[in-house]
Short mmCIF file of C-alpha atoms in Angstrom, two decimals:
data_model
loop_
_atom_site.label_atom_id
_atom_site.label_comp_id
_atom_site.label_asym_id
_atom_site.label_seq_id
_atom_site.Cartn_x
_atom_site.Cartn_y
_atom_site.Cartn_z
CA UNK S 29 42.74 62.75 111.82
CA UNK S 30 44.77 62.07 114.96
CA UNK S 31 45.69 65.22 116.88
CA UNK S 32 49.38 66.13 116.74
CA UNK S 33 50.92 65.93 120.20
CA UNK S 34 52.92 68.99 121.24
CA UNK S 35 55.46 69.99 123.86
CA UNK S 36 56.86 73.21 125.29
CA UNK S 37 60.14 73.71 127.15
CA UNK S 38 61.17 76.35 129.68
CA UNK S 39 64.88 76.28 130.48
CA UNK S 40 66.78 78.08 133.23
CA UNK S 41 70.42 78.03 134.25
CA UNK S 42 73.76 77.00 132.83
CA UNK S 43 75.00 75.60 129.55
CA UNK S 44 74.66 72.07 130.92
CA UNK S 45 70.95 72.74 131.44
CA UNK S 46 70.71 73.99 127.86
CA UNK S 47 72.27 70.73 126.69
CA UNK S 48 69.94 68.68 128.92
CA UNK S 49 66.93 70.43 127.42
CA UNK S 50 68.10 69.55 123.91
CA UNK S 51 68.11 65.91 125.05
CA UNK S 52 64.59 66.17 126.54
CA UNK S 53 63.20 67.78 123.39
CA UNK S 54 64.85 65.18 121.19
CA UNK S 55 63.31 62.29 123.10
CA UNK S 56 59.89 63.94 122.88
CA UNK S 57 60.24 64.27 119.12
CA UNK S 58 61.24 60.60 118.92
CA UNK S 59 57.83 59.91 120.51
CA UNK S 60 56.08 61.98 117.84
CA UNK S 61 55.66 65.27 119.70
CA UNK S 62 56.08 68.60 117.91
CA UNK S 63 57.17 71.86 119.52
CA UNK S 64 54.31 74.20 120.48
CA UNK S 65 54.54 77.96 120.16
CA UNK S 66 52.78 78.60 123.48
CA UNK S 67 52.85 76.52 126.67
CA UNK S 68 49.09 77.01 127.09
CA UNK S 69 48.56 74.77 124.04
CA UNK S 70 51.10 72.03 124.82
CA UNK S 71 50.39 68.43 125.82
CA UNK S 72 53.71 68.18 127.69
CA UNK S 73 55.43 71.05 129.48
CA UNK S 74 58.98 70.71 130.84
CA UNK S 75 60.46 73.26 133.23
CA UNK S 76 64.20 72.62 133.52
CA UNK S 77 65.38 74.31 136.70
CA UNK S 78 68.44 75.88 138.33
CA UNK S 79 69.12 76.32 142.04
CA UNK S 80 72.57 77.88 142.04
CA UNK S 81 71.15 81.20 143.25
CA UNK S 82 68.14 82.16 145.33
CA UNK S 83 66.98 84.74 142.77
CA UNK S 84 66.79 82.05 140.08
CA UNK S 85 64.79 79.77 142.37
CA UNK S 86 62.22 82.49 143.08
CA UNK S 87 61.68 83.17 139.38
CA UNK S 88 61.27 79.47 138.67
CA UNK S 89 58.86 78.95 141.57
CA UNK S 90 56.74 81.74 140.11
CA UNK S 91 56.72 80.14 136.67
CA UNK S 92 55.76 76.74 138.10
CA UNK S 93 52.96 78.47 139.99
CA UNK S 94 51.61 79.87 136.71
CA UNK S 95 51.16 76.33 135.43
CA UNK S 96 48.47 75.65 138.05
CA UNK S 97 45.96 77.52 135.89
CA UNK S 98 47.11 75.59 132.80
CA UNK S 99 46.49 72.30 134.61
CA UNK S 100 43.08 73.45 135.82
CA UNK S 101 42.08 74.30 132.25
CA UNK S 102 43.50 71.09 130.79
CA UNK S 103 43.88 68.26 133.35
CA UNK S 104 45.44 66.01 130.69
CA UNK S 105 48.52 68.20 130.20
CA UNK S 106 51.67 66.57 131.59
CA UNK S 107 53.71 69.03 133.66
CA UNK S 108 57.30 68.02 134.35
CA UNK S 109 59.80 69.81 136.58
CA UNK S 110 63.37 68.70 135.91
CA UNK S 111 66.91 69.69 136.81
CA UNK S 112 68.67 70.95 139.89
CA UNK S 113 65.67 72.30 141.86
CA UNK S 114 63.86 69.02 141.29
CA UNK S 115 66.91 67.19 142.61
CA UNK S 116 67.37 69.47 145.62
CA UNK S 117 63.76 69.87 146.76
CA UNK S 118 62.31 66.53 145.67
CA UNK S 119 58.91 65.66 147.12
CA UNK S 120 58.63 69.03 148.89
CA UNK S 121 58.38 70.78 145.54
CA UNK S 122 55.77 68.36 144.27
CA UNK S 123 53.69 68.76 147.45
CA UNK S 124 53.83 72.55 147.14
CA UNK S 125 52.80 72.36 143.47
CA UNK S 126 50.22 69.58 142.99
CA UNK S 127 49.99 70.48 139.29
CA UNK S 128 53.43 68.87 138.79
CA UNK S 129 53.06 65.31 137.48
CA UNK S 130 56.68 64.25 137.10
CA UNK S 131 59.72 65.37 139.06
CA UNK S 132 62.93 64.48 137.25
CA UNK S 133 66.32 64.77 138.94
CA UNK S 134 69.55 65.48 137.12
CA UNK S 135 70.57 61.83 136.68
CA UNK S 136 67.58 60.88 134.52
CA UNK S 137 68.01 63.05 131.42
CA UNK S 138 68.84 60.15 129.13
CA UNK S 139 66.09 57.91 130.58
CA UNK S 140 63.35 60.47 130.04
CA UNK S 141 61.56 58.85 127.10
CA UNK S 142 60.85 55.63 128.96
CA UNK S 143 59.89 57.51 132.14
CA UNK S 144 57.29 59.51 130.21
CA UNK S 145 55.89 56.39 128.55
CA UNK S 146 55.57 54.70 131.94
CA UNK S 147 53.75 57.73 133.35
CA UNK S 148 51.28 57.84 130.47
CA UNK S 149 50.29 54.24 131.26
CA UNK S 150 48.82 55.00 134.69
CA UNK S 151 49.13 58.81 135.19
CA UNK S 152 50.53 58.27 138.68
CA UNK S 153 52.46 61.26 140.01
CA UNK S 154 56.04 60.24 140.72
CA UNK S 155 59.49 61.67 141.40
CA UNK S 156 62.90 60.41 140.28
CA UNK S 157 65.75 61.85 142.35
CA UNK S 158 68.12 58.95 143.06
CA UNK S 159 71.57 60.16 142.05
CA UNK S 160 72.98 56.63 142.10
CA UNK S 161 70.99 55.73 138.97
CA UNK S 162 72.15 57.31 135.75
CA UNK S 163 72.81 56.76 132.08
CA UNK S 164 75.79 58.85 130.97
CA UNK S 165 75.72 57.88 127.31
CA UNK S 166 73.07 59.08 124.88
CA UNK S 167 72.79 58.17 121.22
CA UNK S 168 69.29 59.38 120.46
CA UNK S 169 67.90 62.46 118.74
CA UNK S 170 68.61 65.98 120.03
CA UNK S 171 66.84 69.23 119.17
CA UNK S 172 69.80 71.57 119.05
CA UNK S 173 69.03 75.26 119.47
CA UNK S 174 71.65 76.46 116.98
CA UNK S 175 72.04 75.38 113.36
CA UNK S 176 75.85 75.41 113.56
CA UNK S 177 76.90 75.24 117.23
CA UNK S 178 76.52 72.13 119.40
CA UNK S 179 76.82 71.61 123.16
CA UNK S 180 78.67 68.34 123.85
CA UNK S 181 78.57 67.11 127.47
CA UNK S 182 81.75 65.14 128.17
CA UNK S 183 81.17 64.49 131.88
CA UNK S 184 78.61 65.00 134.60
CA UNK S 185 78.79 65.90 138.29
CA UNK S 186 81.46 67.45 140.47
CA UNK S 187 83.80 66.19 143.22
CA UNK S 188 85.11 69.54 144.45
CA UNK S 189 82.60 70.56 147.15
CA UNK S 190 83.31 74.29 147.18
CA UNK S 191 81.67 75.49 150.38
CA UNK S 192 79.27 77.89 148.61
CA UNK S 193 78.15 75.51 145.86
CA UNK S 194 75.12 73.24 145.62
CA UNK S 195 76.23 71.52 142.39
CA UNK S 196 77.84 68.36 143.87
CA UNK S 197 74.67 67.74 145.88
CA UNK S 198 72.34 68.06 142.89
CA UNK S 199 74.54 66.79 140.04
CA UNK S 200 76.27 63.96 141.92
CA UNK S 201 79.82 62.68 141.67
CA UNK S 202 81.94 63.06 138.56
CA UNK S 203 81.38 60.55 135.80
CA UNK S 204 82.88 60.80 132.34
CA UNK S 205 81.50 59.68 129.02
CA UNK S 206 83.64 57.39 126.94
CA UNK S 207 85.91 59.17 124.48
CA UNK S 208 84.62 57.07 121.59
CA UNK S 209 81.02 58.09 122.39
CA UNK S 210 81.95 61.78 122.46
CA UNK S 211 83.83 61.52 119.16
CA UNK S 212 80.92 59.65 117.56
CA UNK S 213 78.44 62.35 118.67
CA UNK S 214 80.58 65.10 117.20
CA UNK S 215 81.03 63.17 113.95
CA UNK S 216 77.24 62.79 113.65
CA UNK S 217 76.80 66.51 114.32
CA UNK S 218 79.38 67.39 111.64
CA UNK S 219 77.46 65.20 109.20
CA UNK S 220 74.37 67.27 110.08
CA UNK S 221 76.17 70.52 109.26
CA UNK S 222 77.53 71.56 112.68
CA UNK S 223 80.95 73.22 112.73
CA UNK S 224 81.39 74.75 116.22
CA UNK S 225 81.42 72.71 119.43
CA UNK S 226 81.60 73.42 123.16
CA UNK S 227 82.70 70.55 125.40
CA UNK S 228 80.82 70.79 128.70
CA UNK S 229 81.48 69.69 132.25
CA UNK S 230 81.36 71.15 135.75
CA UNK S 231 85.16 70.72 135.68
CA UNK S 232 86.32 69.61 132.25
CA UNK S 233 89.91 69.24 133.46
CA UNK S 234 88.78 66.25 135.53
CA UNK S 235 87.58 64.45 132.41
CA UNK S 236 88.54 60.77 132.38
CA UNK S 237 90.19 60.63 135.81
CA UNK S 238 88.22 57.49 136.64
CA UNK S 239 89.69 55.80 133.56
CA UNK S 240 93.12 55.80 135.21
CA UNK S 241 94.97 57.32 132.25
CA UNK S 242 96.79 60.65 132.66
CA UNK S 243 95.95 63.79 130.68
CA UNK S 244 92.73 62.38 129.26
CA UNK S 245 91.22 65.81 128.66
CA UNK S 246 94.21 67.00 126.62
CA UNK S 247 94.02 63.77 124.59
CA UNK S 248 90.29 64.30 124.00
CA UNK S 249 90.92 67.85 122.80
CA UNK S 250 93.47 66.67 120.28
CA UNK S 251 91.15 63.94 118.98
CA UNK S 252 88.26 66.38 118.58
CA UNK S 253 90.55 68.83 116.78
CA UNK S 254 91.38 66.15 114.21
CA UNK S 255 87.77 65.33 113.27
CA UNK S 256 87.21 66.40 109.64
CA UNK S 257 84.68 69.22 109.41
CA UNK S 258 85.23 70.59 112.92
CA UNK S 259 86.08 74.31 112.67
CA UNK S 260 85.95 75.56 116.26
CA UNK S 261 86.22 73.85 119.64
CA UNK S 262 85.59 75.54 123.01
CA UNK S 263 85.42 74.01 126.49
CA UNK S 264 84.07 75.00 129.88
CA UNK S 265 84.35 75.19 132.79
CA UNK S 266 87.99 74.90 133.91
CA UNK S 267 88.94 74.61 137.58
CA UNK S 268 92.31 76.30 138.29
CA UNK S 269 93.52 73.49 140.54
CA UNK S 270 93.25 70.91 137.74
CA UNK S 271 94.12 72.79 134.57
CA UNK S 272 97.33 71.30 133.19
CA UNK S 273 100.10 72.53 130.92
CA UNK S 274 99.19 69.73 128.48
CA UNK S 275 95.74 71.26 127.95
CA UNK S 276 97.23 74.69 127.33
CA UNK S 277 99.77 73.19 124.91
CA UNK S 278 96.96 71.44 123.04
CA UNK S 279 95.15 74.74 122.53
CA UNK S 280 98.37 76.40 121.38
CA UNK S 281 99.21 73.63 118.91
CA UNK S 282 95.82 72.63 117.47
CA UNK S 283 94.23 74.63 114.66
CA UNK S 284 90.61 74.28 115.70
CA UNK S 285 90.93 74.67 119.49
CA UNK S 286 89.92 78.26 120.24
CA UNK S 287 92.16 80.58 122.23
CA UNK S 288 89.63 81.35 124.97
CA UNK S 289 89.89 80.07 128.53
CA UNK S 290 87.11 80.37 131.09
CA UNK S 291 88.92 79.83 134.38
CA UNK S 292 86.76 80.56 137.43
CA UNK S 293 88.78 82.52 139.99
CA UNK S 294 85.96 83.32 142.50
CA UNK S 295 88.22 85.45 144.75
CA UNK S 296 91.65 87.06 144.68
CA UNK S 297 92.21 86.46 148.39
CA UNK S 298 94.03 83.28 149.41
CA UNK S 299 92.18 83.29 152.74
CA UNK S 300 88.77 83.52 151.08
CA UNK S 301 89.78 80.83 148.58
CA UNK S 302 90.67 78.62 151.54
CA UNK S 303 87.27 79.25 153.12
CA UNK S 304 85.67 78.46 149.77
CA UNK S 305 87.61 75.16 149.60
CA UNK S 306 88.98 76.09 146.18
CA UNK S 307 92.31 74.28 146.86
CA UNK S 308 94.54 76.87 145.17
CA UNK S 309 96.03 80.19 146.18
CA UNK S 310 96.12 83.64 144.68
CA UNK S 311 99.70 82.93 143.55
CA UNK S 312 98.72 79.62 141.89
CA UNK S 313 95.99 81.38 139.91
CA UNK S 314 98.37 84.10 138.70
CA UNK S 315 100.93 81.45 137.75
CA UNK S 316 98.28 79.69 135.67
CA UNK S 317 97.45 82.93 133.84
CA UNK S 318 101.15 83.46 133.12
CA UNK S 319 101.44 79.90 131.80
CA UNK S 320 98.48 80.39 129.46
CA UNK S 321 99.94 83.62 128.10
CA UNK S 322 103.42 82.14 127.72
CA UNK S 323 101.95 79.69 125.19
CA UNK S 324 99.18 81.93 123.79
CA UNK S 325 99.99 85.63 124.30
CA UNK S 326 96.67 86.83 122.85
CA UNK S 327 94.48 84.33 124.73
CA UNK S 328 91.18 85.68 126.02
CA UNK S 329 90.68 84.75 129.66
CA UNK S 330 87.26 85.06 131.28
CA UNK S 331 86.29 84.21 134.83
CA UNK S 332 83.68 84.01 137.61
CA UNK S 333 83.96 86.15 140.74
CA UNK S 334 81.89 86.09 143.94
CA UNK S 335 81.82 89.12 146.24
CA UNK S 336 80.66 89.19 149.84
CA UNK S 337 81.57 85.61 150.75
CA UNK S 338 81.29 85.07 154.53
CA UNK S 339 84.27 86.64 156.28
CA UNK S 340 85.38 88.70 153.27
CA UNK S 341 87.02 91.89 154.54
CA UNK S 342 87.70 95.05 152.58
CA UNK S 343 91.34 93.92 152.40
CA UNK S 344 90.24 90.59 150.87
CA UNK S 345 88.10 92.42 148.35
CA UNK S 346 90.99 94.71 147.42
CA UNK S 347 93.03 91.58 146.61
CA UNK S 348 90.28 90.55 144.18
CA UNK S 349 90.36 93.99 142.56
CA UNK S 350 94.14 93.83 142.23
CA UNK S 351 93.98 90.50 140.34
CA UNK S 352 91.29 91.83 138.03
CA UNK S 353 93.51 94.83 137.34
CA UNK S 354 96.64 92.70 136.82
CA UNK S 355 95.16 89.89 134.69
CA UNK S 356 92.96 91.97 132.42
CA UNK S 357 90.08 89.56 131.96
CA UNK S 358 88.22 89.89 128.68
CA UNK S 359 85.02 89.38 130.64
CA UNK S 360 83.84 88.25 134.06
CA UNK S 361 80.61 86.86 135.46
CA UNK S 362 80.27 88.68 138.77
CA UNK S 363 77.94 87.62 141.57
CA UNK S 364 76.90 88.58 145.06
CA UNK S 365 77.31 85.63 147.44
CA UNK S 366 73.94 83.98 148.04
CA UNK S 367 73.29 81.43 150.77
CA UNK S 368 72.44 77.95 149.49
CA UNK S 369 70.84 75.73 152.12
CA UNK S 370 72.77 72.52 152.53
CA UNK S 371 76.16 74.07 151.84
CA UNK S 372 78.78 74.74 154.56
CA UNK S 373 79.08 78.45 153.71
CA UNK S 374 75.41 79.03 154.58
CA UNK S 375 76.26 78.30 158.23
CA UNK S 376 79.49 80.28 158.38
CA UNK S 377 79.86 83.22 160.73
CA UNK S 378 80.64 86.77 159.61
CA UNK S 379 78.05 86.95 156.84
CA UNK S 380 78.62 90.17 154.92
CA UNK S 381 75.79 92.77 155.02
CA UNK S 382 73.84 93.12 151.77
CA UNK S 383 74.64 96.80 151.31
CA UNK S 384 78.36 96.03 151.55
CA UNK S 385 77.96 93.26 148.97
CA UNK S 386 76.23 95.61 146.56
CA UNK S 387 78.89 98.28 147.02
CA UNK S 388 81.66 95.78 146.32
CA UNK S 389 79.87 94.38 143.30
CA UNK S 390 79.46 97.86 141.83
CA UNK S 391 83.14 98.65 142.31
CA UNK S 392 84.16 95.31 140.81
CA UNK S 393 81.91 95.76 137.78
CA UNK S 394 83.22 99.30 137.20
CA UNK S 395 86.80 97.98 137.13
CA UNK S 396 85.98 94.95 135.00
CA UNK S 397 84.11 97.08 132.47
CA UNK S 398 87.23 99.21 131.99
CA UNK S 399 89.34 96.07 131.58
CA UNK S 400 86.91 94.62 129.05
CA UNK S 401 87.19 97.77 126.94
CA UNK S 402 91.00 97.62 127.17
CA UNK S 403 91.03 94.01 125.96
CA UNK S 404 88.58 94.76 123.16
CA UNK S 405 90.64 97.78 122.07
CA UNK S 406 93.52 95.39 121.28
CA UNK S 407 91.35 94.07 118.44
CA UNK S 408 90.90 97.45 116.75
CA UNK S 409 92.53 97.43 113.33
CA UNK S 410 92.73 93.64 113.19
CA UNK S 411 90.78 91.38 110.83
CA UNK S 412 89.18 88.57 112.82
CA UNK S 413 87.33 85.40 111.96
CA UNK S 414 83.62 85.59 112.95
CA UNK S 415 80.84 82.99 112.69
CA UNK S 416 77.61 84.79 111.79
CA UNK S 417 74.72 84.24 114.23
CA UNK S 418 72.10 86.43 112.55
CA UNK S 419 70.70 89.97 112.56
CA UNK S 420 71.01 92.12 115.69
CA UNK S 421 68.11 94.29 116.86
CA UNK S 422 68.81 96.34 113.76
CA UNK S 423 68.17 94.04 110.78
CA UNK S 424 70.79 95.94 108.77
CA UNK S 425 73.45 94.94 111.31
CA UNK S 426 74.50 91.33 111.85
CA UNK S 427 76.30 89.79 114.81
CA UNK S 428 78.53 86.83 115.48
CA UNK S 429 81.34 85.63 117.72
CA UNK S 430 85.10 85.60 117.33
CA UNK S 431 87.15 82.49 118.07
CA UNK S 432 87.57 83.76 121.63
CA UNK S 433 83.86 84.44 122.10
CA UNK S 434 83.86 88.22 121.63
CA UNK S 435 80.57 89.56 120.25
CA UNK S 436 81.11 91.30 116.89
CA UNK S 437 78.64 93.56 115.03
CA UNK S 438 78.94 94.66 111.40
CA UNK S 439 76.69 96.36 108.80
CA UNK S 440 75.51 94.05 106.01
CA UNK S 441 75.28 96.74 103.30
CA UNK S 442 74.10 95.09 100.10
CA UNK S 443 75.53 91.68 101.02
CA UNK S 444 73.63 88.57 102.03
CA UNK S 445 74.80 86.38 104.92
CA UNK S 446 73.80 82.99 106.24
CA UNK S 447 73.74 81.85 109.87
CA UNK S 448 76.94 79.92 110.56
CA UNK S 449 78.82 81.56 107.70
CA UNK S 450 82.43 82.55 108.30
CA UNK S 451 82.91 86.32 107.93
CA UNK S 452 86.18 88.26 108.09
CA UNK S 453 85.57 91.52 109.94
CA UNK S 454 88.03 94.38 110.41
CA UNK S 455 87.43 95.82 113.88
CA UNK S 456 86.85 99.58 113.94
CA UNK S 457 85.79 100.30 117.53
CA UNK S 458 85.59 98.64 120.94
CA UNK S 459 82.90 98.81 123.61
CA UNK S 460 82.43 97.13 126.97
CA UNK S 461 80.40 94.17 125.79
CA UNK S 462 81.25 94.00 122.09
CA UNK S 463 83.27 95.27 119.16
CA UNK S 464 82.10 96.72 115.85
CA UNK S 465 83.68 96.40 112.46
CA UNK S 466 83.47 96.24 108.69
CA UNK S 467 83.38 93.01 106.65
CA UNK S 468 86.32 92.50 104.31
CA UNK S 469 86.71 90.12 101.38
#
């Protein structure tokens, strides 16, 4: 009997990386591979990498190093490093880690199956990192990680060149998928039982700009909303300089577009935003928040914030704290500024000392935690629509997400639930990271 070929995936980084890995796994299964439970037993190992922060790179380098022993034990195993680190470091990474057979940049996700077949013909180590070659459309099989939620990439790359960010250099320029292809993918997913969708892009508000038609993203949202069987639609990430009133109106008017907006602020100081090349001001960001809440008063707004950017003074940081206090974000991803080689900010003067960065991060997190509790407390006493994700650490307590992405826990009692099932939960108490409630009929 022929041995079953197996694969193992290790994924790091953002939601786009999670989507890319679903594409890699799907193409492997089209070739007859089955998922292994342990990477030591796999015939193909893929490490999909992230280089947005130095800490992530160090962890990934360590994991790649572990695979040297796997290769020594089984020289036939195919070790592939893909994603942003592969794109950024190229041949240097492969020279440092001779156990790596294939280096796959970010533009080759949808070409992976043929690349692997070509490698298996001659076993010649090779790297693919040319950003000018890409295939944006994909109609093959995907191994989705959730039975009811699907990541849907609508565009790739970024044109913004924020001075701290490596993404434009490793993901390339913006390129949008055709609207018909996106709609067809969602329709196929609905036919397979999927009901919740997140549209992905480095800046979704730039979707379709190269097509020359205005407000393409708002039009896409409305088309997705009208697909029979779609129950929830999210999107991320939104850049404040490009988010339009038409997009906000679409969310307000369409039944299945969820009332959550992830709008990365990064700093509350106009001067720091200028140094970051964010192309908006503190006032423009606050105006955008007001516009969202004028259409959707109960909208949940989440954000990203960087502390300790080069040149950030205590006064600049206080401006960030004041916006966090004024806006009342439901949640925030908070980060200490980390140098990324190849970006302008890495060479800027007035780098902030590490101890100052940590102090500011702690103060920011303390404030944001209070604000998260305040926002969650507004849900107490309300009955909200939750999609069940499964048992929590306590098997007698299940968890799921609200339409705005809030984590909800409830006791199952003598009831039986299924993953992806809609559950109405009356919220009883609020905490920093979640709310708890009781299911109601």
